Short mmCIF file of C-alpha atoms and ligand atoms in Angstrom, two decimals:
data_model
loop_
_atom_site.label_atom_id
_atom_site.label_comp_id
_atom_site.label_asym_id
_atom_site.label_seq_id
_atom_site.Cartn_x
_atom_site.Cartn_y
_atom_site.Cartn_z
CA UNK A 1245 -2.42 7.69 38.59
CA UNK A 1246 -1.07 11.24 40.33
CA UNK A 1247 2.27 12.93 39.76
CA UNK A 1248 3.94 14.29 42.28
CA UNK A 1249 8.08 16.45 42.71
CA UNK A 1250 8.46 15.07 45.84
CA UNK A 1251 8.61 12.05 47.92
CA UNK A 1252 7.93 12.15 51.51
CA UNK A 1253 10.74 10.24 53.07
CA UNK A 1254 9.22 9.92 55.96
CA UNK A 1255 5.44 8.42 54.52
CA UNK A 1256 6.85 5.80 51.30
CA UNK A 1257 3.56 4.24 49.66
CA UNK A 1258 3.55 0.74 50.75
CA UNK A 1259 4.76 0.28 46.79
CA UNK A 1260 7.40 2.27 45.75
CA UNK A 1261 9.41 1.11 42.58
CA UNK A 1262 12.46 3.35 41.55
CA UNK A 1263 13.91 2.27 38.32
CA UNK A 1264 18.15 2.67 39.09
CA UNK A 1265 20.07 2.87 35.53
CA UNK A 1266 23.64 0.76 35.73
CA UNK A 1267 26.59 2.58 35.30
CA UNK A 1268 28.54 5.25 36.55
CA UNK A 1269 25.14 6.90 38.47
CA UNK A 1270 24.77 3.86 39.89
CA UNK A 1271 26.95 3.44 43.79
CA UNK A 1272 25.51 7.21 43.79
CA UNK A 1273 22.42 6.24 43.92
CA UNK A 1274 22.89 3.48 45.94
CA UNK A 1275 24.38 5.61 48.58
CA UNK A 1276 21.48 7.57 48.72
CA UNK A 1277 19.22 5.59 49.17
CA UNK A 1278 21.44 3.68 51.95
CA UNK A 1279 20.87 7.08 53.66
CA UNK A 1280 17.06 6.96 53.28
CA UNK A 1281 16.58 4.24 54.01
CA UNK A 1282 18.70 3.07 57.26
CA UNK A 1283 19.29 0.00 54.68
CA UNK A 1284 22.78 -0.50 54.69
CA UNK A 1285 24.96 0.27 51.89
CA UNK A 1286 27.23 -2.25 51.63
CA UNK A 1287 24.54 -4.47 51.51
CA UNK A 1288 22.94 -2.49 48.88
CA UNK A 1289 25.82 -2.87 46.74
CA UNK A 1290 26.44 -6.96 46.86
CA UNK A 1291 22.60 -7.36 46.29
CA UNK A 1292 21.91 -4.64 43.00
CA UNK A 1293 23.62 -4.79 39.73
CA UNK A 1294 20.34 -2.23 38.19
CA UNK A 1295 21.03 -4.94 35.17
CA UNK A 1296 17.92 -4.90 32.57
CA UNK A 1297 15.18 -6.25 34.50
CA UNK A 1298 17.01 -7.13 37.83
CA UNK A 1299 14.31 -6.80 40.73
CA UNK A 1300 15.51 -6.38 44.57
CA UNK A 1301 13.42 -4.99 47.74
CA UNK A 1302 14.36 -3.18 50.78
CA UNK A 1303 11.59 -3.21 54.00
CA UNK A 1304 10.75 -0.13 55.00
CA UNK A 1305 9.03 0.39 58.04
CA UNK A 1306 6.13 -0.83 55.94
CA UNK A 1307 6.30 -0.39 53.02
CA UNK A 1308 8.86 -2.27 50.32
CA UNK A 1309 11.33 -0.33 47.90
CA UNK A 1310 11.52 -2.26 45.00
CA UNK A 1311 14.82 -0.94 43.00
CA UNK A 1312 14.10 -1.94 39.97
CA UNK A 1313 17.18 -2.37 37.33
CA UNK A 1314 16.90 -0.94 33.67
CA UNK A 1315 20.68 -1.38 32.18
CA UNK A 1316 23.38 0.51 30.81
CA UNK A 1317 21.18 1.99 28.19
CA UNK A 1318 17.24 1.28 28.75
CA UNK A 1319 16.14 2.83 25.47
CA UNK A 1320 11.85 2.90 25.64
CA UNK A 1321 10.97 -0.51 24.96
CA UNK A 1322 13.70 -1.62 27.96
CA UNK A 1323 12.16 0.45 30.14
CA UNK A 1324 8.64 -0.87 28.97
CA UNK A 1325 9.03 -4.47 29.36
CA UNK A 1326 10.93 -4.18 32.32
CA UNK A 1327 8.29 -2.19 34.16
CA UNK A 1328 6.13 -4.74 32.55
CA UNK A 1329 7.64 -7.83 33.81
CA UNK A 1330 7.33 -6.07 36.85
CA UNK A 1331 4.32 -5.93 38.00
CA UNK A 1332 3.86 -9.62 35.89
CA UNK A 1333 6.18 -10.75 38.92
CA UNK A 1334 5.30 -8.98 41.63
CA UNK A 1335 1.37 -9.52 41.21
CA UNK A 1336 1.06 -11.22 44.21
CA UNK A 1337 3.92 -8.82 46.82
CA UNK A 1338 2.13 -4.72 45.41
CA UNK A 1339 -0.20 -3.17 47.42
CA UNK A 1340 -3.18 -1.24 46.09
CA UNK A 1341 -0.62 2.11 46.61
CA UNK A 1342 2.26 2.15 44.32
CA UNK A 1343 4.82 4.31 43.86
CA UNK A 1344 7.80 4.90 41.31
CA UNK A 1345 10.19 7.72 41.83
CA UNK A 1346 12.69 8.29 38.77
CA UNK A 1347 14.12 10.16 41.67
CA UNK A 1348 17.02 8.14 41.43
CA UNK A 1349 16.89 7.63 37.42
CA UNK A 1350 20.38 8.88 35.95
CA UNK A 1351 20.14 6.80 32.21
CA UNK A 1352 19.64 8.42 28.83
CA UNK A 1353 15.64 7.87 28.35
CA UNK A 1354 14.05 11.52 29.45
CA UNK A 1355 12.31 11.66 32.55
CA UNK A 1356 8.38 12.20 30.68
CA UNK A 1357 9.46 8.79 27.98
CA UNK A 1358 10.80 6.42 31.31
CA UNK A 1359 7.24 7.60 32.92
CA UNK A 1360 5.62 6.33 29.85
CA UNK A 1361 7.20 3.63 29.69
CA UNK A 1362 6.69 3.37 33.30
CA UNK A 1363 3.08 3.33 33.04
CA UNK A 1364 2.30 1.90 29.62
CA UNK A 1365 4.44 -1.26 31.50
CA UNK A 1366 3.26 -1.85 34.07
CA UNK A 1367 -0.58 -1.97 33.21
CA UNK A 1368 0.68 -4.32 30.52
CA UNK A 1369 2.01 -5.97 32.78
CA UNK A 1370 -1.09 -6.35 35.15
CA UNK A 1371 -3.01 -8.25 31.75
CA UNK A 1372 -5.09 -11.38 32.19
CA UNK A 1373 -6.13 -13.84 29.96
CA UNK A 1374 -8.42 -15.74 31.06
CA UNK A 1375 -11.45 -14.45 30.86
CA UNK A 1376 -13.51 -17.59 30.10
CA UNK A 1377 -12.43 -19.53 33.63
CA UNK A 1378 -15.67 -20.32 35.49
CA UNK A 1379 -12.62 -21.37 38.57
CA UNK A 1380 -9.48 -20.68 39.90
CA UNK A 1381 -9.56 -17.35 38.26
CA UNK A 1382 -6.42 -14.92 38.99
CA UNK A 1383 -6.42 -12.27 41.31
CA UNK A 1384 -7.48 -9.60 40.45
CA UNK A 1385 -3.99 -7.48 40.07
CA UNK A 1386 -3.80 -5.19 43.08
CA UNK A 1387 -2.90 -1.75 40.20
CA UNK A 1388 -6.50 -2.68 38.61
CA UNK A 1389 -8.71 -2.64 41.40
CA UNK A 1390 -10.81 -0.41 42.51
CA UNK A 1391 -9.13 1.45 44.59
CA UNK A 1392 -5.86 1.44 43.14
CA UNK A 1393 -2.98 5.06 42.87
CA UNK A 1394 -0.63 5.20 41.30
CA UNK A 1395 2.28 8.29 42.06
CA UNK A 1396 4.70 9.16 40.21
CA UNK A 1397 7.72 11.37 41.33
CA UNK A 1398 9.29 12.44 39.24
CA UNK A 1399 12.29 16.14 38.71
CA UNK A 1400 9.67 18.98 38.81
CA UNK A 1401 11.24 20.82 35.59
CA UNK A 1402 9.48 17.47 33.74
CA UNK A 1403 6.28 17.98 35.62
CA UNK A 1404 4.65 18.76 32.50
CA UNK A 1405 4.83 16.57 30.34
CA UNK A 1406 5.18 13.76 32.27
CA UNK A 1407 1.81 14.08 33.86
CA UNK A 1408 1.15 14.32 29.14
CA UNK A 1409 3.03 10.95 29.09
CA UNK A 1410 1.33 8.97 31.85
CA UNK A 1411 -2.45 9.72 30.37
CA UNK A 1412 -0.93 9.33 26.86
CA UNK A 1413 0.91 5.76 28.46
CA UNK A 1414 -2.26 4.39 30.43
CA UNK A 1415 -4.31 5.20 27.31
CA UNK A 1416 -2.68 3.44 24.93
CA UNK A 1417 -2.38 0.44 27.50
CA UNK A 1418 -6.13 0.28 27.86
CA UNK A 1419 -6.39 0.10 24.55
CA UNK A 1420 -3.94 -2.42 23.69
CA UNK A 1421 -5.65 -4.75 26.54
CA UNK A 1422 -8.98 -4.25 24.82
CA UNK A 1423 -7.05 -5.01 21.71
CA UNK A 1424 -5.24 -8.40 22.85
CA UNK A 1425 -8.27 -10.22 24.48
CA UNK A 1426 -10.16 -9.31 21.13
CA UNK A 1427 -7.19 -11.12 19.67
CA UNK A 1428 -7.05 -13.92 22.42
CA UNK A 1429 -10.43 -14.54 21.53
CA UNK A 1430 -11.83 -17.89 20.68
CA UNK A 1431 -13.49 -17.60 17.32
CA UNK A 1432 -17.04 -19.01 18.78
CA UNK A 1433 -16.29 -16.28 20.80
CA UNK A 1434 -15.98 -13.60 18.24
CA UNK A 1435 -17.74 -14.11 15.54
CA UNK A 1436 -17.22 -10.95 12.50
CA UNK A 1437 -19.64 -9.23 14.32
CA UNK A 1438 -18.19 -8.69 17.51
CA UNK A 1439 -15.95 -7.08 15.38
CA UNK A 1440 -18.02 -4.86 14.39
CA UNK A 1441 -19.92 -4.82 17.89
CA UNK A 1442 -16.62 -3.58 18.77
CA UNK A 1443 -16.33 -1.19 16.48
CA UNK A 1444 -19.57 0.67 17.07
CA UNK A 1445 -18.82 0.47 21.23
CA UNK A 1446 -15.40 2.50 21.04
CA UNK A 1447 -16.13 5.15 18.10
CA UNK A 1448 -19.67 6.24 20.60
CA UNK A 1449 -17.50 5.40 23.58
CA UNK A 1450 -14.14 7.89 22.09
CA UNK A 1451 -16.30 9.96 19.29
CA UNK A 1452 -15.02 8.55 15.97
CA UNK A 1453 -17.49 7.91 13.36
CA UNK A 1454 -17.97 4.25 12.88
CA UNK A 1455 -20.02 2.35 9.52
CA UNK A 1456 -20.94 -0.92 9.34
CA UNK A 1457 -22.01 -3.14 6.31
CA UNK A 1458 -23.41 -6.16 6.77
CA UNK A 1459 -23.96 -8.85 4.01
CA UNK A 1460 -26.77 -7.63 2.25
CA UNK A 1461 -24.82 -3.93 2.02
CA UNK A 1462 -21.84 -5.41 1.04
CA UNK A 1463 -24.33 -7.98 -1.86
CA UNK A 1464 -25.04 -4.18 -2.63
CA UNK A 1465 -21.69 -2.60 -3.18
CA UNK A 1466 -20.35 -5.01 -4.57
CA UNK A 1467 -17.08 -6.20 -2.32
CA UNK A 1468 -17.13 -9.79 -3.78
CA UNK A 1469 -13.39 -10.85 -3.19
CA UNK A 1470 -14.88 -10.73 0.50
CA UNK A 1471 -18.20 -11.93 -0.38
CA UNK A 1472 -15.88 -15.05 -2.23
CA UNK A 1473 -13.65 -15.40 1.16
CA UNK A 1474 -17.22 -15.54 3.62
CA UNK A 1475 -18.63 -18.89 1.05
CA UNK A 1476 -18.13 -21.08 2.83
CA UNK A 1477 -18.55 -19.36 6.13
CA UNK A 1478 -21.78 -20.07 8.35
CA UNK A 1479 -21.23 -16.55 9.97
CA UNK A 1480 -21.90 -13.12 8.30
CA UNK A 1481 -19.15 -10.63 7.65
CA UNK A 1482 -18.79 -7.39 8.34
CA UNK A 1483 -17.42 -4.46 6.01
CA UNK A 1484 -16.24 -1.58 9.45
CA UNK A 1485 -15.60 2.14 8.41
CA UNK A 1486 -14.18 4.14 9.86
CA UNK A 1487 -13.16 7.68 10.45
CA UNK A 1488 -11.67 9.93 13.38
CA UNK A 1489 -10.89 13.56 13.47
CA UNK A 1490 -10.03 15.79 16.48
CA UNK A 1491 -12.00 17.14 17.74
CA UNK A 1492 -11.37 21.04 17.27
CA UNK A 1493 -10.04 20.64 14.54
CA UNK A 1494 -7.34 23.40 12.76
CA UNK A 1495 -6.55 23.96 9.20
CA UNK A 1496 -6.07 21.02 7.00
CA UNK A 1497 -4.95 17.76 8.48
CA UNK A 1498 -3.23 15.16 6.71
CA UNK A 1499 -5.39 12.04 5.53
CA UNK A 1500 -4.26 8.41 6.83
CA UNK A 1501 -5.88 5.39 6.12
CA UNK A 1502 -5.10 2.02 7.55
CA UNK A 1503 -6.85 -0.58 6.22
CA UNK A 1504 -6.25 -4.28 8.19
CA UNK A 1505 -6.88 -8.53 7.65
CA UNK A 1506 -10.34 -9.23 9.70
CA UNK A 1507 -10.39 -12.81 9.06
CA UNK A 1508 -11.68 -14.26 12.32
CA UNK A 1509 -10.37 -17.88 12.07
CA UNK A 1510 -8.69 -19.23 9.01
CA UNK A 1511 -9.51 -23.07 8.36
CA UNK A 1512 -7.63 -22.36 4.88
CA UNK A 1513 -10.97 -23.02 2.83
CA UNK A 1514 -10.53 -26.18 1.17
CA UNK A 1515 -6.80 -25.71 0.65
CA UNK A 1516 -7.24 -26.33 4.61
CA UNK A 1517 -4.27 -26.28 6.63
CA UNK A 1518 -2.83 -29.27 9.19
CA UNK A 1519 -4.68 -29.47 12.25
CA UNK A 1520 -1.10 -28.85 14.57
CA UNK A 1521 -1.17 -25.62 15.65
CA UNK A 1522 -4.34 -24.52 13.82
CA UNK A 1523 -5.92 -23.29 16.91
CA UNK A 1524 -3.73 -20.34 16.77
CA UNK A 1525 -5.26 -19.29 13.44
CA UNK A 1526 -8.24 -17.69 15.40
CA UNK A 1527 -4.92 -14.57 15.60
CA UNK A 1528 -5.03 -13.91 11.62
CA UNK A 1529 -7.63 -10.51 12.53
CA UNK A 1530 -4.26 -8.99 14.53
CA UNK A 1531 -4.04 -7.09 11.72
CA UNK A 1532 -7.42 -5.80 11.56
CA UNK A 1533 -7.11 -5.55 15.99
CA UNK A 1534 -3.88 -3.28 15.39
CA UNK A 1535 -6.46 -0.58 13.16
CA UNK A 1536 -9.14 -1.29 15.11
CA UNK A 1537 -7.40 -0.21 18.08
CA UNK A 1538 -4.96 2.13 16.07
CA UNK A 1539 -8.32 4.23 15.80
CA UNK A 1540 -9.20 4.30 19.32
CA UNK A 1541 -6.05 5.16 20.83
CA UNK A 1542 -5.60 8.22 18.35
CA UNK A 1543 -10.06 9.31 19.18
CA UNK A 1544 -8.18 9.45 23.50
CA UNK A 1545 -5.11 11.42 22.59
CA UNK A 1546 -6.83 13.70 19.97
CA UNK A 1547 -4.73 13.39 17.72
CA UNK A 1548 -4.52 16.19 14.79
CA UNK A 1549 -4.78 13.44 12.17
CA UNK A 1550 -7.92 12.88 9.97
CA UNK A 1551 -7.60 8.86 9.98
CA UNK A 1552 -9.60 6.13 7.92
CA UNK A 1553 -9.87 2.68 8.83
CA UNK A 1554 -10.92 -0.08 7.28
CA UNK A 1555 -12.20 -3.43 8.39
CA UNK A 1556 -13.75 -6.31 6.35
CA UNK A 1557 -14.11 -9.29 7.92
CA UNK A 1558 -14.93 -12.96 7.82
CA UNK A 1559 -13.36 -16.16 8.61
CA UNK A 1560 -12.58 -18.42 6.42
CA UNK A 1561 -13.66 -22.05 6.49
CA UNK A 1562 -15.01 -25.22 4.57
CA UNK A 1563 -18.15 -25.32 3.25
CA UNK A 1564 -20.19 -26.79 0.20
CA UNK A 1565 -20.58 -23.34 -0.54
CA UNK A 1566 -16.99 -22.78 -0.50
CA UNK A 1567 -14.82 -21.66 -2.85
CA UNK A 1568 -11.91 -24.13 -4.81
CA UNK A 1569 -9.18 -23.67 -6.08
CA UNK A 1570 -9.17 -22.21 -9.76
CA UNK A 1571 -12.33 -20.91 -8.86
CA UNK A 1572 -11.94 -17.14 -10.30
CA UNK A 1573 -13.75 -14.19 -8.17
CA UNK A 1574 -14.84 -10.62 -8.42
CA UNK A 1575 -14.05 -8.06 -6.55
CA UNK A 1576 -14.97 -4.29 -5.57
CA UNK A 1577 -11.72 -3.42 -7.66
CA UNK A 1578 -13.86 -4.72 -11.17
CA UNK A 1579 -10.52 -6.93 -11.63
CA UNK A 1580 -10.86 -9.95 -11.72
CA UNK A 1581 -9.07 -13.32 -9.82
CA UNK A 1582 -7.29 -16.37 -10.59
CA UNK A 1583 -8.14 -18.07 -6.49
CA UNK A 1584 -5.45 -21.05 -7.08
CA UNK A 1585 -4.81 -21.14 -3.36
CA UNK A 1586 -8.13 -20.54 -0.80
CA UNK A 1587 -6.00 -20.09 2.32
CA UNK A 1588 -4.71 -17.10 0.67
CA UNK A 1589 -7.25 -15.69 1.69
CA UNK A 1590 -6.13 -11.68 3.74
CA UNK A 1591 -4.73 -10.88 -0.15
CA UNK A 1592 -8.47 -11.36 -1.23
CA UNK A 1593 -10.53 -9.07 1.34
CA UNK A 1594 -7.50 -6.89 1.94
CA UNK A 1595 -8.18 -6.31 -2.56
CA UNK A 1596 -11.54 -5.60 -1.55
CA UNK A 1597 -10.15 -3.37 1.55
CA UNK A 1598 -7.89 -1.14 -0.05
CA UNK A 1599 -9.69 -0.12 -3.87
CA UNK A 1600 -12.70 0.31 -1.60
CA UNK A 1601 -10.33 3.09 0.53
CA UNK A 1602 -8.68 4.40 -1.79
CA UNK A 1603 -12.32 5.10 -4.52
CA UNK A 1604 -13.79 6.64 -1.16
CA UNK A 1605 -11.30 8.33 0.61
CA UNK A 1606 -8.12 8.83 -0.87
CA UNK A 1607 -5.71 8.83 1.70
CA UNK A 1608 -2.42 10.88 1.76
CA UNK A 1609 -0.83 8.08 3.36
CA UNK A 1610 -2.26 4.61 3.12
CA UNK A 1611 -1.24 1.61 5.34
CA UNK A 1612 -2.41 -2.07 5.59
CA UNK A 1613 -1.46 -4.84 8.45
CA UNK A 1614 -2.35 -8.25 8.49
CA UNK A 1615 -1.70 -11.27 9.18
CA UNK A 1616 -0.74 -12.37 6.08
CA UNK A 1617 2.13 -15.21 5.13
CA UNK A 1618 4.01 -18.37 6.61
CA UNK A 1619 6.78 -16.60 4.76
CA UNK A 1620 7.21 -13.64 6.70
CA UNK A 1621 7.89 -15.86 9.96
CA UNK A 1622 10.08 -18.02 8.10
CA UNK A 1623 12.55 -14.67 6.80
CA UNK A 1624 11.95 -12.35 9.69
CA UNK A 1625 11.12 -14.99 12.58
CA UNK A 1626 8.83 -13.40 15.57
CA UNK A 1627 10.83 -11.08 16.06
CA UNK A 1628 9.51 -8.09 13.24
CA UNK A 1629 7.39 -7.81 10.70
CA UNK A 1630 8.25 -7.30 6.97
CA UNK A 1631 7.38 -3.91 5.33
CA UNK A 1632 6.55 -3.47 1.77
CA UNK A 1633 6.60 0.20 0.88
CA UNK A 1634 6.45 1.91 -2.57
CA UNK A 1635 7.68 4.88 -1.12
CA UNK A 1636 11.43 5.38 0.35
CA UNK A 1637 10.42 8.26 2.72
CA UNK A 1638 7.47 6.44 4.31
CA UNK A 1639 9.42 3.67 5.33
CA UNK A 1640 12.50 5.08 7.16
CA UNK A 1641 9.71 7.19 9.24
CA UNK A 1642 7.81 3.37 9.75
CA UNK A 1643 11.05 2.06 10.49
CA UNK A 1644 12.08 5.16 12.44
CA UNK A 1645 8.36 4.81 14.82
CA UNK A 1646 9.71 1.15 14.88
CA UNK A 1647 13.22 1.75 16.56
CA UNK A 1648 10.86 4.19 19.21
CA UNK A 1649 8.97 1.78 20.35
CA UNK A 1650 10.44 -1.37 20.04
CA UNK A 1651 7.91 -2.73 17.82
CA UNK A 1652 9.86 -3.79 14.90
CA UNK A 1653 10.16 -3.07 11.32
CA UNK A 1654 12.16 -4.89 8.40
CA UNK A 1655 11.78 -3.91 5.10
CA UNK A 1656 11.63 -6.12 1.82
CA UNK A 1657 11.93 -5.63 -2.10
CA UNK A 1658 8.85 -4.19 -4.16
CA UNK A 1659 10.58 -4.80 -7.41
CA UNK A 1660 8.60 -5.77 -10.53
CA UNK A 1661 10.01 -8.28 -11.50
CA UNK A 1662 7.98 -10.56 -8.50
CA UNK A 1663 4.61 -10.10 -9.40
CA UNK A 1664 5.61 -11.27 -12.42
CA UNK A 1665 4.69 -14.82 -10.22
CA UNK A 1666 1.21 -13.12 -10.08
CA UNK A 1667 -0.06 -13.57 -13.56
CA UNK A 1668 -2.51 -15.61 -14.68
CA UNK A 1669 -4.17 -17.42 -18.31
CA UNK A 1670 -7.22 -16.87 -17.39
CA UNK A 1671 -8.07 -14.11 -14.99
CA UNK A 1672 -6.35 -10.25 -14.00
CA UNK A 1673 -3.71 -11.36 -11.38
CA UNK A 1674 -3.34 -14.90 -9.22
CA UNK A 1675 -3.65 -15.72 -5.48
CA UNK A 1676 -0.38 -17.30 -5.36
CA UNK A 1677 3.25 -16.63 -6.56
CA UNK A 1678 3.59 -19.64 -9.63
CA UNK A 1679 6.87 -21.18 -6.73
CA UNK A 1680 6.41 -21.87 -3.44
CA UNK A 1681 9.41 -18.89 -3.05
CA UNK A 1682 9.72 -15.08 -1.42
CA UNK A 1683 5.64 -15.24 -0.55
CA UNK A 1684 5.86 -12.67 1.63
CA UNK A 1685 7.02 -10.82 -1.15
CA UNK A 1686 4.31 -11.55 -3.92
CA UNK A 1687 1.74 -11.00 -1.30
CA UNK A 1688 2.74 -7.36 -1.01
CA UNK A 1689 3.04 -8.02 -4.81
CA UNK A 1690 -0.41 -9.15 -4.46
CA UNK A 1691 -1.72 -6.20 -3.12
CA UNK A 1692 -0.04 -3.38 -4.36
CA UNK A 1693 -2.98 -3.96 -8.10
CA UNK A 1694 -5.46 -3.14 -5.61
CA UNK A 1695 -4.39 0.37 -4.27
CA UNK A 1696 -5.05 2.04 -7.27
CA UNK A 1697 -0.40 2.92 -7.65
CA UNK A 1698 -1.52 4.57 -4.63
CA UNK A 1699 1.82 6.75 -4.09
CA UNK A 1700 2.28 6.82 -0.42
CA UNK A 1701 1.81 2.84 0.56
CA UNK A 1702 3.31 0.48 2.95
CA UNK A 1703 2.11 -3.09 4.06
CA UNK A 1704 2.67 -4.86 7.49
CA UNK A 1705 3.07 -7.99 7.56
CA UNK A 1706 1.73 -9.09 11.18
CA UNK A 1707 2.00 -12.20 11.11
CA UNK A 1708 5.17 -13.55 12.51
CA UNK A 1709 4.40 -10.30 16.15
CA UNK A 1710 0.34 -10.16 16.30
CA UNK A 1711 0.78 -13.56 18.52
CA UNK A 1712 3.43 -15.40 19.98
CA UNK A 1713 5.05 -16.94 23.13
CA UNK A 1714 5.94 -14.70 26.18
CA UNK A 1715 6.82 -14.74 29.70
CA UNK A 1716 2.96 -14.18 30.28
CA UNK A 1717 0.84 -17.08 28.75
CA UNK A 1718 2.25 -20.80 27.96
CA UNK A 1719 0.62 -21.04 24.83
CA UNK A 1720 1.37 -18.30 21.99
CA UNK A 1721 -1.33 -15.07 23.09
CA UNK A 1722 -1.72 -12.19 21.73
CA UNK A 1723 1.13 -8.62 21.68
CA UNK A 1724 -0.60 -5.86 20.93
CA UNK A 1725 1.09 -5.25 18.41
CA UNK A 1726 0.62 -3.02 15.29
CA UNK A 1727 -1.20 0.18 18.28
CA UNK A 1728 1.74 1.67 20.35
CA UNK A 1729 3.61 1.47 16.44
CA UNK A 1730 0.69 3.01 14.17
CA UNK A 1731 0.47 5.66 16.75
CA UNK A 1732 3.96 6.98 17.67
CA UNK A 1733 4.12 7.02 13.81
CA UNK A 1734 0.87 9.32 13.28
CA UNK A 1735 3.05 11.82 16.64
CA UNK A 1736 5.81 11.96 14.65
CA UNK A 1737 4.90 12.15 11.05
CA UNK A 1738 1.21 14.07 11.10
N1 BES B 2858 -2.96 -16.81 8.16
C1 BES B 2858 -2.24 -16.43 7.17
C2 BES B 2858 -0.79 -16.77 7.87
C3 BES B 2858 -0.03 -17.20 9.15
C4 BES B 2858 0.57 -18.14 8.59
C5 BES B 2858 -0.40 -15.94 9.78
C6 BES B 2858 1.63 -18.38 10.16
C7 BES B 2858 0.13 -16.04 11.02
C8 BES B 2858 1.09 -17.81 11.00
C9 BES B 2858 -2.88 -17.01 5.28
O1 BES B 2858 -4.07 -16.79 5.22
C10 BES B 2858 -1.90 -17.86 5.70
O2 BES B 2858 -2.87 -19.42 4.67
N2 BES B 2858 -0.85 -17.45 4.10
C11 BES B 2858 -0.64 -18.82 2.65
C12 BES B 2858 -0.71 -18.46 1.45
C13 BES B 2858 -0.06 -19.60 1.45
C14 BES B 2858 -0.81 -20.28 1.20
C15 BES B 2858 0.42 -19.15 0.18
C16 BES B 2858 0.37 -19.75 4.52
O3 BES B 2858 1.27 -18.18 4.06
O4 BES B 2858 1.02 -20.75 4.16
ZN1 ZN B 2859 -4.49 -18.61 4.96
ZN1 ZN B 2860 -5.41 -15.78 7.64
#
């Protein structure tokens, strides 16, 4: 990536992307573009209104100039989406030498943020899902080919900020695509061992420590709830513990604990799911993916924070040995759980993840992410994660991060009355509320029971946002949700 402050008007890059905002500055900007390129102004004015994601292509000598509309008030999420969508749609027209010129952009978004949105969006737009095809492979996106070069032409005063922003945009995009690969992978290609190997390889490459417990160690440690979910499975479970600190740590760092649900496939267990959309349950490790990706991205960016990541991982399958509704199981916390529904398995493995985290690491802030309930999807649809927290300040910080990044969260309550639903006659708690209502909230209350009353805890139910419809695939696919949100949260609050 190259950052420059001037464009050579005699020699444009073969592909030049020019973001433009709609509104009062547009006529002037188009006037200058007409002067530079010799394209008649009237034609430009007629063809291009700079509405969000409008694209108009000019042929200037050997080069193509793509005017990209960012609308009137694009924030970071809108700009990101416009660049991403452009890179995807124009894959065939783009050259490997691509320029992005902010010279004519006069919108509200500062140059550094526009740069980050451009780099992050363009790279995400190159994502290809067909990893397991043997023929009809799509061509490699020009921006990902060996000789690809991306040049950003930015205002001189913002050059240094833009350089940092471009690198951040690229670092985050590459990790987002790696976790999208994980979430999109079918369960037979991502056994729990694959998540564990991913973490180990990532830790080695980016310099953070990873400890992986295998089944024997999980047994010796007493992670009983994870073992209970794994009873129906052929593949052994793993318990992944990651720890990151910046290389040059100055003073005391805030300690943030992240836990992610790593169910590599959720059949429901004996409380088996209907088959129609069961294939989507390969995405039931979306919370784990968000935690893995955040660890990696934080290490790449050397964020000034002490991060602990915990991922319990198993699939939830059917077998003679599988746990049955009514079984009472133990857990790492020592508390017993009456299993009413084996499909409420995510909360079981997270119960051990959370209890292990609070006992061994005592983080200042504790955040878990999980594709936990269909109830959260029925409540907020595919547009926002359900946020639960016992700490108003933390909830607000996560909400602000979601506004900045476009990875939306919306808070739901955690009032004690909802916990009454989980009282069991035979064990310390049951894994399902008595009535089939407010399921996302009772799930959150269940998790809270295993946080050892941590005063700064937040839970994100990402069932609706980790995996969904997109303009890039015909079936639902991974969104990469969580990495950008958490990195933004960490950057602004630690
Ligand atoms: N993995 C599912 C939740 C889910 C649903 C994720 C839809 C993504 C999309 C979870 O383990 C589950 O099965 N939850 C049940 C809980 C119920 C048995 C209380 C649900 O939400 O139906
Ligand atoms: Zn389930
Ligand atoms: Zn599940």
